[in-house]
GROMACS .gro file of C-alpha atoms in nm:
model
  296
    1MET     CA    1  -2.656   4.547  11.298
    2VAL     CA    2  -2.508   4.883  11.349
    3GLN     CA    3  -2.654   5.166  11.531
    4VAL     CA    4  -2.458   5.523  11.533
    5THR     CA    5  -2.595   5.803  11.768
    6GLY     CA    6  -2.466   6.165  11.763
    7LEU     CA    7  -2.136   6.023  11.663
    8THR     CA    8  -1.891   6.315  11.660
    9VAL     CA    9  -1.488   6.298  11.575
   10ARG     CA   10  -1.263   6.597  11.649
   11TYR     CA   11  -0.904   6.630  11.504
   12ARG     CA   12  -0.773   6.920  11.739
   13ARG     CA   13  -0.984   7.191  11.554
   14THR     CA   14  -1.127   7.011  11.304
   15VAL     CA   15  -1.475   6.844  11.312
   16ALA     CA   16  -1.462   6.559  11.082
   17LEU     CA   17  -1.777   6.403  11.199
   18ASP     CA   18  -2.064   6.629  11.353
   19GLY     CA   19  -2.340   6.442  11.525
   20VAL     CA   20  -2.406   6.157  11.276
   21THR     CA   21  -2.680   5.940  11.340
   22LEU     CA   22  -2.777   5.647  11.119
   23SER     CA   23  -2.857   5.276  11.143
   24LEU     CA   24  -2.749   5.005  10.915
   25GLY     CA   25  -2.907   4.668  10.841
   26THR     CA   26  -2.895   4.381  10.592
   27GLY     CA   27  -2.789   4.441  10.227
   28VAL     CA   28  -2.577   4.703  10.057
   29THR     CA   29  -2.554   5.062  10.175
   30GLY     CA   30  -2.360   5.329   9.961
   31LEU     CA   31  -2.171   5.599  10.137
   32LEU     CA   32  -2.131   5.945   9.914
   33GLY     CA   33  -1.969   6.253   9.982
   34PRO     CA   34  -1.702   6.501   9.833
   35ASN     CA   35  -1.315   6.473   9.966
   36GLY     CA   36  -1.313   6.569  10.326
   37ALA     CA   37  -1.686   6.480  10.403
   38GLY     CA   38  -1.596   6.252  10.681
   39LYS     CA   39  -1.664   5.935  10.510
   40THR     CA   40  -1.335   5.751  10.585
   41THR     CA   41  -1.345   5.867  10.934
   42LEU     CA   42  -1.680   5.733  10.950
   43LEU     CA   43  -1.570   5.378  10.839
   44ARG     CA   44  -1.280   5.372  11.068
   45ALA     CA   45  -1.489   5.438  11.390
   46LEU     CA   46  -1.732   5.146  11.258
   47ALA     CA   47  -1.436   4.922  11.204
   48THR     CA   48  -1.333   4.989  11.547
   49VAL     CA   49  -0.993   5.176  11.431
   50LEU     CA   50  -1.056   5.499  11.568
   51VAL     CA   51  -1.239   5.640  11.906
   52PRO     CA   52  -1.488   5.904  11.858
   53SER     CA   53  -1.487   6.200  12.056
   54ASP     CA   54  -1.867   6.200  12.127
   55GLY     CA   55  -2.170   5.989  12.082
   56SER     CA   56  -2.216   5.657  12.079
   57LEU     CA   57  -2.172   5.329  11.847
   58SER     CA   58  -2.303   4.986  11.864
   59VAL     CA   59  -2.168   4.692  11.609
   60PHE     CA   60  -2.348   4.356  11.655
   61GLY     CA   61  -2.506   4.507  11.999
   62ARG     CA   62  -2.187   4.545  12.132
   63ASP     CA   63  -1.996   4.861  12.256
   64PRO     CA   64  -1.638   4.893  12.069
   65LEU     CA   65  -1.498   5.087  12.360
   66GLU     CA   66  -1.507   4.793  12.584
   67PRO     CA   67  -1.207   4.556  12.486
   68ARG     CA   68  -1.347   4.189  12.500
   69SER     CA   69  -1.664   4.364  12.270
   70ARG     CA   70  -1.409   4.513  12.037
   71GLN     CA   71  -1.214   4.195  12.004
   72GLU     CA   72  -1.579   3.998  11.923
   73ILE     CA   73  -1.684   4.271  11.651
   74ARG     CA   74  -1.328   4.235  11.479
   75ARG     CA   75  -1.393   3.884  11.464
   76ARG     CA   76  -1.724   3.927  11.284
   77LEU     CA   77  -1.629   4.204  11.029
   78GLY     CA   78  -1.436   4.260  10.727
   79TYR     CA   79  -1.259   4.618  10.663
   80LEU     CA   80  -1.094   4.726  10.338
   81PRO     CA   81  -0.937   5.063  10.425
   82GLN     CA   82  -0.864   5.317  10.137
   83ALA     CA   83  -0.506   5.255  10.133
   84PRO     CA   84  -0.428   4.902  10.248
   85GLY     CA   85  -0.086   4.861  10.357
   86PHE     CA   86   0.087   4.555  10.151
   87HIS     CA   87   0.413   4.345  10.244
   88ARG     CA   88   0.505   4.368   9.892
   89HIS     CA   89   0.758   4.075   9.935
   90PHE     CA   90   0.461   3.825  10.017
   91THR     CA   91   0.270   3.631   9.775
   92ALA     CA   92  -0.083   3.717   9.706
   93PHE     CA   93  -0.166   3.382   9.918
   94GLU     CA   94   0.102   3.471  10.170
   95PHE     CA   95  -0.060   3.801  10.227
   96VAL     CA   96  -0.429   3.696  10.279
   97ASP     CA   97  -0.280   3.414  10.503
   98TYR     CA   98  -0.109   3.656  10.726
   99VAL     CA   99  -0.442   3.874  10.771
  100ALA     CA  100  -0.624   3.517  10.835
  101ILE     CA  101  -0.385   3.457  11.126
  102LEU     CA  102  -0.440   3.792  11.266
  103LYS     CA  103  -0.807   3.725  11.249
  104GLU     CA  104  -0.739   3.403  11.486
  105HIS     CA  105  -0.761   3.144  11.230
  106THR     CA  106  -0.505   2.899  11.386
  107ASP     CA  107  -0.581   2.586  11.214
  108ARG     CA  108  -0.367   2.564  10.921
  109ALA     CA  109  -0.517   2.331  10.685
  110ALA     CA  110  -0.863   2.493  10.764
  111ARG     CA  111  -0.722   2.844  10.710
  112HIS     CA  112  -0.547   2.760  10.368
  113GLU     CA  113  -0.876   2.646  10.265
  114GLU     CA  114  -1.011   2.975  10.345
  115VAL     CA  115  -0.732   3.192  10.170
  116ARG     CA  116  -0.795   2.965   9.852
  117ARG     CA  117  -1.155   3.012   9.869
  118VAL     CA  118  -1.156   3.415   9.912
  119LEU     CA  119  -0.887   3.430   9.632
  120ASP     CA  120  -1.090   3.242   9.398
  121ALA     CA  121  -1.393   3.454   9.492
  122VAL     CA  122  -1.211   3.794   9.380
  123GLY     CA  123  -1.062   3.615   9.053
  124LEU     CA  124  -0.711   3.554   9.161
  125SER     CA  125  -0.663   3.179   9.190
  126GLU     CA  126  -0.411   3.179   8.889
  127VAL     CA  127  -0.178   3.422   9.066
  128ARG     CA  128  -0.202   3.354   9.435
  129GLY     CA  129   0.163   3.236   9.430
  130LYS     CA  130   0.293   3.566   9.252
  131LYS     CA  131   0.449   3.830   9.485
  132LEU     CA  132   0.239   4.170   9.523
  133LYS     CA  133   0.503   4.381   9.368
  134ALA     CA  134   0.468   4.180   9.054
  135LEU     CA  135   0.084   4.235   9.049
  136SER     CA  136  -0.074   4.542   8.878
  137GLY     CA  137  -0.272   4.797   9.121
  138GLY     CA  138  -0.614   4.652   9.016
  139MET     CA  139  -0.485   4.305   9.138
  140ARG     CA  140  -0.337   4.411   9.469
  141GLN     CA  141  -0.674   4.600   9.552
  142ARG     CA  142  -0.841   4.255   9.471
  143VAL     CA  143  -0.595   4.095   9.713
  144ALA     CA  144  -0.707   4.354   9.985
  145LEU     CA  145  -1.058   4.281   9.907
  146ALA     CA  146  -0.999   3.888   9.931
  147SER     CA  147  -0.834   3.974  10.300
  148ALA     CA  148  -1.133   4.159  10.391
  149LEU     CA  149  -1.379   3.852  10.317
  150ILE     CA  150  -1.163   3.627  10.539
  151GLY     CA  151  -1.400   3.437  10.771
  152ASP     CA  152  -1.712   3.500  10.566
  153PRO     CA  153  -1.783   3.842  10.778
  154GLU     CA  154  -2.139   3.965  10.890
  155LEU     CA  155  -2.030   4.333  10.842
  156LEU     CA  156  -1.832   4.435  10.551
  157ILE     CA  157  -1.674   4.788  10.538
  158LEU     CA  158  -1.520   4.876  10.212
  159ASP     CA  159  -1.342   5.226  10.164
  160GLU     CA  160  -1.316   5.288   9.783
  161PRO     CA  161  -1.270   4.947   9.687
  162THR     CA  162  -1.291   4.992   9.288
  163VAL     CA  163  -0.966   5.209   9.284
  164GLY     CA  164  -0.734   5.075   9.025
  165LEU     CA  165  -1.019   4.823   8.868
  166ASP     CA  166  -1.060   4.841   8.480
  167PRO     CA  167  -1.429   4.846   8.367
  168GLU     CA  168  -1.442   4.444   8.324
  169GLN     CA  169  -1.312   4.413   8.691
  170ARG     CA  170  -1.555   4.651   8.831
  171LEU     CA  171  -1.850   4.452   8.660
  172ARG     CA  172  -1.716   4.154   8.850
  173PHE     CA  173  -1.657   4.320   9.160
  174ARG     CA  174  -2.045   4.463   9.153
  175GLU     CA  175  -2.147   4.061   9.117
  176LEU     CA  176  -1.957   3.969   9.405
  177VAL     CA  177  -2.086   4.256   9.642
  178ALA     CA  178  -2.440   4.225   9.516
  179GLU     CA  179  -2.402   3.847   9.631
  180LEU     CA  180  -2.241   3.944   9.939
  181GLY     CA  181  -2.510   4.176  10.035
  182GLU     CA  182  -2.762   3.931  10.046
  183GLY     CA  183  -2.797   3.799  10.424
  184ARG     CA  184  -2.511   4.047  10.550
  185THR     CA  185  -2.445   4.427  10.617
  186VAL     CA  186  -2.230   4.587  10.340
  187LEU     CA  187  -2.107   4.956  10.373
  188LEU     CA  188  -1.957   5.082  10.055
  189SER     CA  189  -1.792   5.423  10.052
  190THR     CA  190  -1.700   5.531   9.679
  191HIS     CA  191  -1.681   5.836   9.433
  192GLN     CA  192  -1.838   5.587   9.144
  193THR     CA  193  -2.212   5.714   9.171
  194GLU     CA  194  -2.268   5.439   8.889
  195ASP     CA  195  -2.150   5.175   9.134
  196VAL     CA  196  -2.392   5.314   9.389
  197SER     CA  197  -2.673   5.324   9.125
  198ALA     CA  198  -2.620   4.943   9.026
  199LEU     CA  199  -2.571   4.789   9.395
  200CYS     CA  200  -2.708   5.001   9.676
  201HIS     CA  201  -3.059   4.969   9.790
  202ARG     CA  202  -2.996   5.264  10.023
  203VAL     CA  203  -2.752   5.564  10.001
  204VAL     CA  204  -2.600   5.778  10.258
  205VAL     CA  205  -2.439   6.129  10.147
  206LEU     CA  206  -2.209   6.317  10.392
  207ALA     CA  207  -2.080   6.646  10.360
  208ALA     CA  208  -1.872   6.860  10.604
  209GLY     CA  209  -1.916   6.575  10.850
  210ARG     CA  210  -2.309   6.590  10.859
  211VAL     CA  211  -2.558   6.338  10.689
  212ARG     CA  212  -2.720   6.552  10.414
  213TYR     CA  213  -2.929   6.258  10.240
  214ASP     CA  214  -3.038   5.908  10.376
  215GLY     CA  215  -3.260   5.713  10.145
  216SER     CA  216  -3.289   5.532   9.832
  217ALA     CA  217  -3.109   5.551   9.524
  218ARG     CA  218  -3.397   5.647   9.337
  219GLY     CA  219  -3.476   5.906   9.586
  220LEU     CA  220  -3.168   6.069   9.554
  221GLY     CA  221  -3.190   6.109   9.173
  222GLU     CA  222  -3.566   6.241   9.228
  223LEU     CA  223  -3.389   6.556   9.387
  224ALA     CA  224  -3.273   6.674   9.074
  225ASP     CA  225  -3.635   6.639   8.871
  226GLY     CA  226  -3.697   6.902   8.669
  227ARG     CA  227  -3.358   7.053   8.739
  228VAL     CA  228  -3.172   6.902   8.450
  229TRP     CA  229  -3.170   7.062   8.105
  230PHE     CA  230  -3.010   7.083   7.758
  231SER     CA  231  -2.905   7.409   7.616
  232PRO     CA  232  -2.685   7.465   7.279
  233GLU     CA  233  -2.429   7.678   7.496
  234ARG     CA  234  -2.284   7.668   7.845
  235GLU     CA  235  -2.546   7.827   8.103
  236PRO     CA  236  -2.391   8.025   8.373
  237ARG     CA  237  -2.693   7.976   8.609
  238ALA     CA  238  -2.602   7.599   8.632
  239VAL     CA  239  -2.464   7.435   8.907
  240ALA     CA  240  -2.283   7.207   8.668
  241GLY     CA  241  -2.273   7.143   8.303
  242TRP     CA  242  -2.075   6.986   8.029
  243ARG     CA  243  -2.089   6.937   7.672
  244THR     CA  244  -2.221   6.584   7.544
  245GLY     CA  245  -2.144   6.392   7.263
  246THR     CA  246  -2.453   6.561   7.080
  247GLY     CA  247  -2.265   6.904   7.110
  248LEU     CA  248  -2.541   6.998   7.357
  249PHE     CA  249  -2.469   7.106   7.720
  250ARG     CA  250  -2.616   6.900   7.982
  251ASN     CA  251  -2.686   7.134   8.290
  252ILE     CA  252  -2.805   7.092   8.635
  253GLY     CA  253  -2.953   7.368   8.845
  254ALA     CA  254  -3.253   7.604   8.791
  255PRO     CA  255  -3.352   7.560   8.416
  256PRO     CA  256  -3.471   7.882   8.254
  257PRO     CA  257  -3.827   7.896   8.117
  258GLY     CA  258  -3.885   7.684   7.825
  259ALA     CA  259  -3.581   7.466   7.882
  260GLN     CA  260  -3.554   7.117   7.720
  261THR     CA  261  -3.544   6.910   8.030
  262ALA     CA  262  -3.381   6.587   8.080
  263ASP     CA  263  -3.433   6.273   8.287
  264ALA     CA  264  -3.242   6.303   8.611
  265THR     CA  265  -2.996   6.056   8.760
  266LEU     CA  266  -2.838   5.964   9.081
  267GLU     CA  267  -2.520   6.162   9.021
  268ASP     CA  268  -2.740   6.445   8.927
  269GLY     CA  269  -2.905   6.455   9.275
  270TYR     CA  270  -2.589   6.395   9.426
  271LEU     CA  271  -2.401   6.708   9.266
  272LEU     CA  272  -2.721   6.910   9.320
  273LEU     CA  273  -2.730   6.840   9.681
  274ASN     CA  274  -2.356   6.891   9.744
  275SER     CA  275  -2.398   7.218   9.560
  276ALA     CA  276  -2.659   7.313   9.813
  277ALA     CA  277  -2.497   7.227  10.108
  278GLU     CA  278  -2.204   7.409  10.006
  279SER     CA  279  -2.422   7.739   9.955
  280GLY     CA  280  -2.605   7.686  10.255
  281MET     CA  281  -2.928   7.729  10.074
  282TRP     CA  282  -3.046   7.369  10.103
  283PRO     CA  283  -3.296   7.319  10.364
  284GLU     CA  284  -3.219   7.100  10.650
  285PRO     CA  285  -3.447   6.802  10.724
  286GLU     CA  286  -3.656   6.794  11.003
  287ALA     CA  287  -3.545   6.573  11.281
  288GLY     CA  288  -3.666   6.220  11.279
  289THR     CA  289  -3.774   6.248  10.906
  290ARG     CA  290  -3.741   5.908  10.724
  291PRO     CA  291  -3.658   5.968  10.334
  292GLU     CA  292  -3.764   5.691  10.126
  293GLY     CA  293  -3.554   5.370  10.186
  294GLY     CA  294  -3.370   5.480  10.498
  295THR     CA  295  -3.364   5.653  10.827
  296ARG     CA  296  -3.195   5.962  10.937
   0.00000   0.00000   0.00000
């Protein structure tokens, strides 16, 4: 579905993406990384919003640099940006209808049926006549998600889609994305590691514009096996540590001899990976290696 080879994006002297290579197929792939890692830049390039400085990009076997191919790609993808722009005096229905018009849905009756379908999919049927300025932040986020679903896209690109959603809404979002990932490609960028654990069969971690991990969610957690432990006091040697509800500190890093170890999670592996990448102590993977569940 998507093939990225040596993708590089520069903003003057800043390198936002540094030779990223990966491929995306059917299913839900989670994209993790700290602020400034290059996640949004990568998504914008895949959504044909941004032209890369170097490297190649193929979506549906087409080159987005070619105008006709770019138009065809845009017809077949849905994109939820990190900060969607809203016409606040539109109703929810009018806003999604406007996006449908931009996506060339010209038949009015069929278009309105599609707008009702996507608003129902995100649980907003009852408020579709309300103006956006009267909706909560979580509801506006769901309106934006509905607009990304117009036309039943084959490729769905979601940048921080659960921002502003309460716990119940996030659970409903997970149900929706899990269903959408059956038979299409979904790329989900988020800081919520629990969403990645619940939804994603594959995880890509970016740091400083480079791919640091590409594999299964389980494999990312296994990076921290034997490196998570409990202690009665804060451990200065820990990469990260916090007091739990039991009163003990849960630490990530190199445990001291005889430490009481704990089961590692995806979040533990992610934190450890980021810390190692920042310090330059994490060994770079060999070219062509294939971590469990993905490709590099």
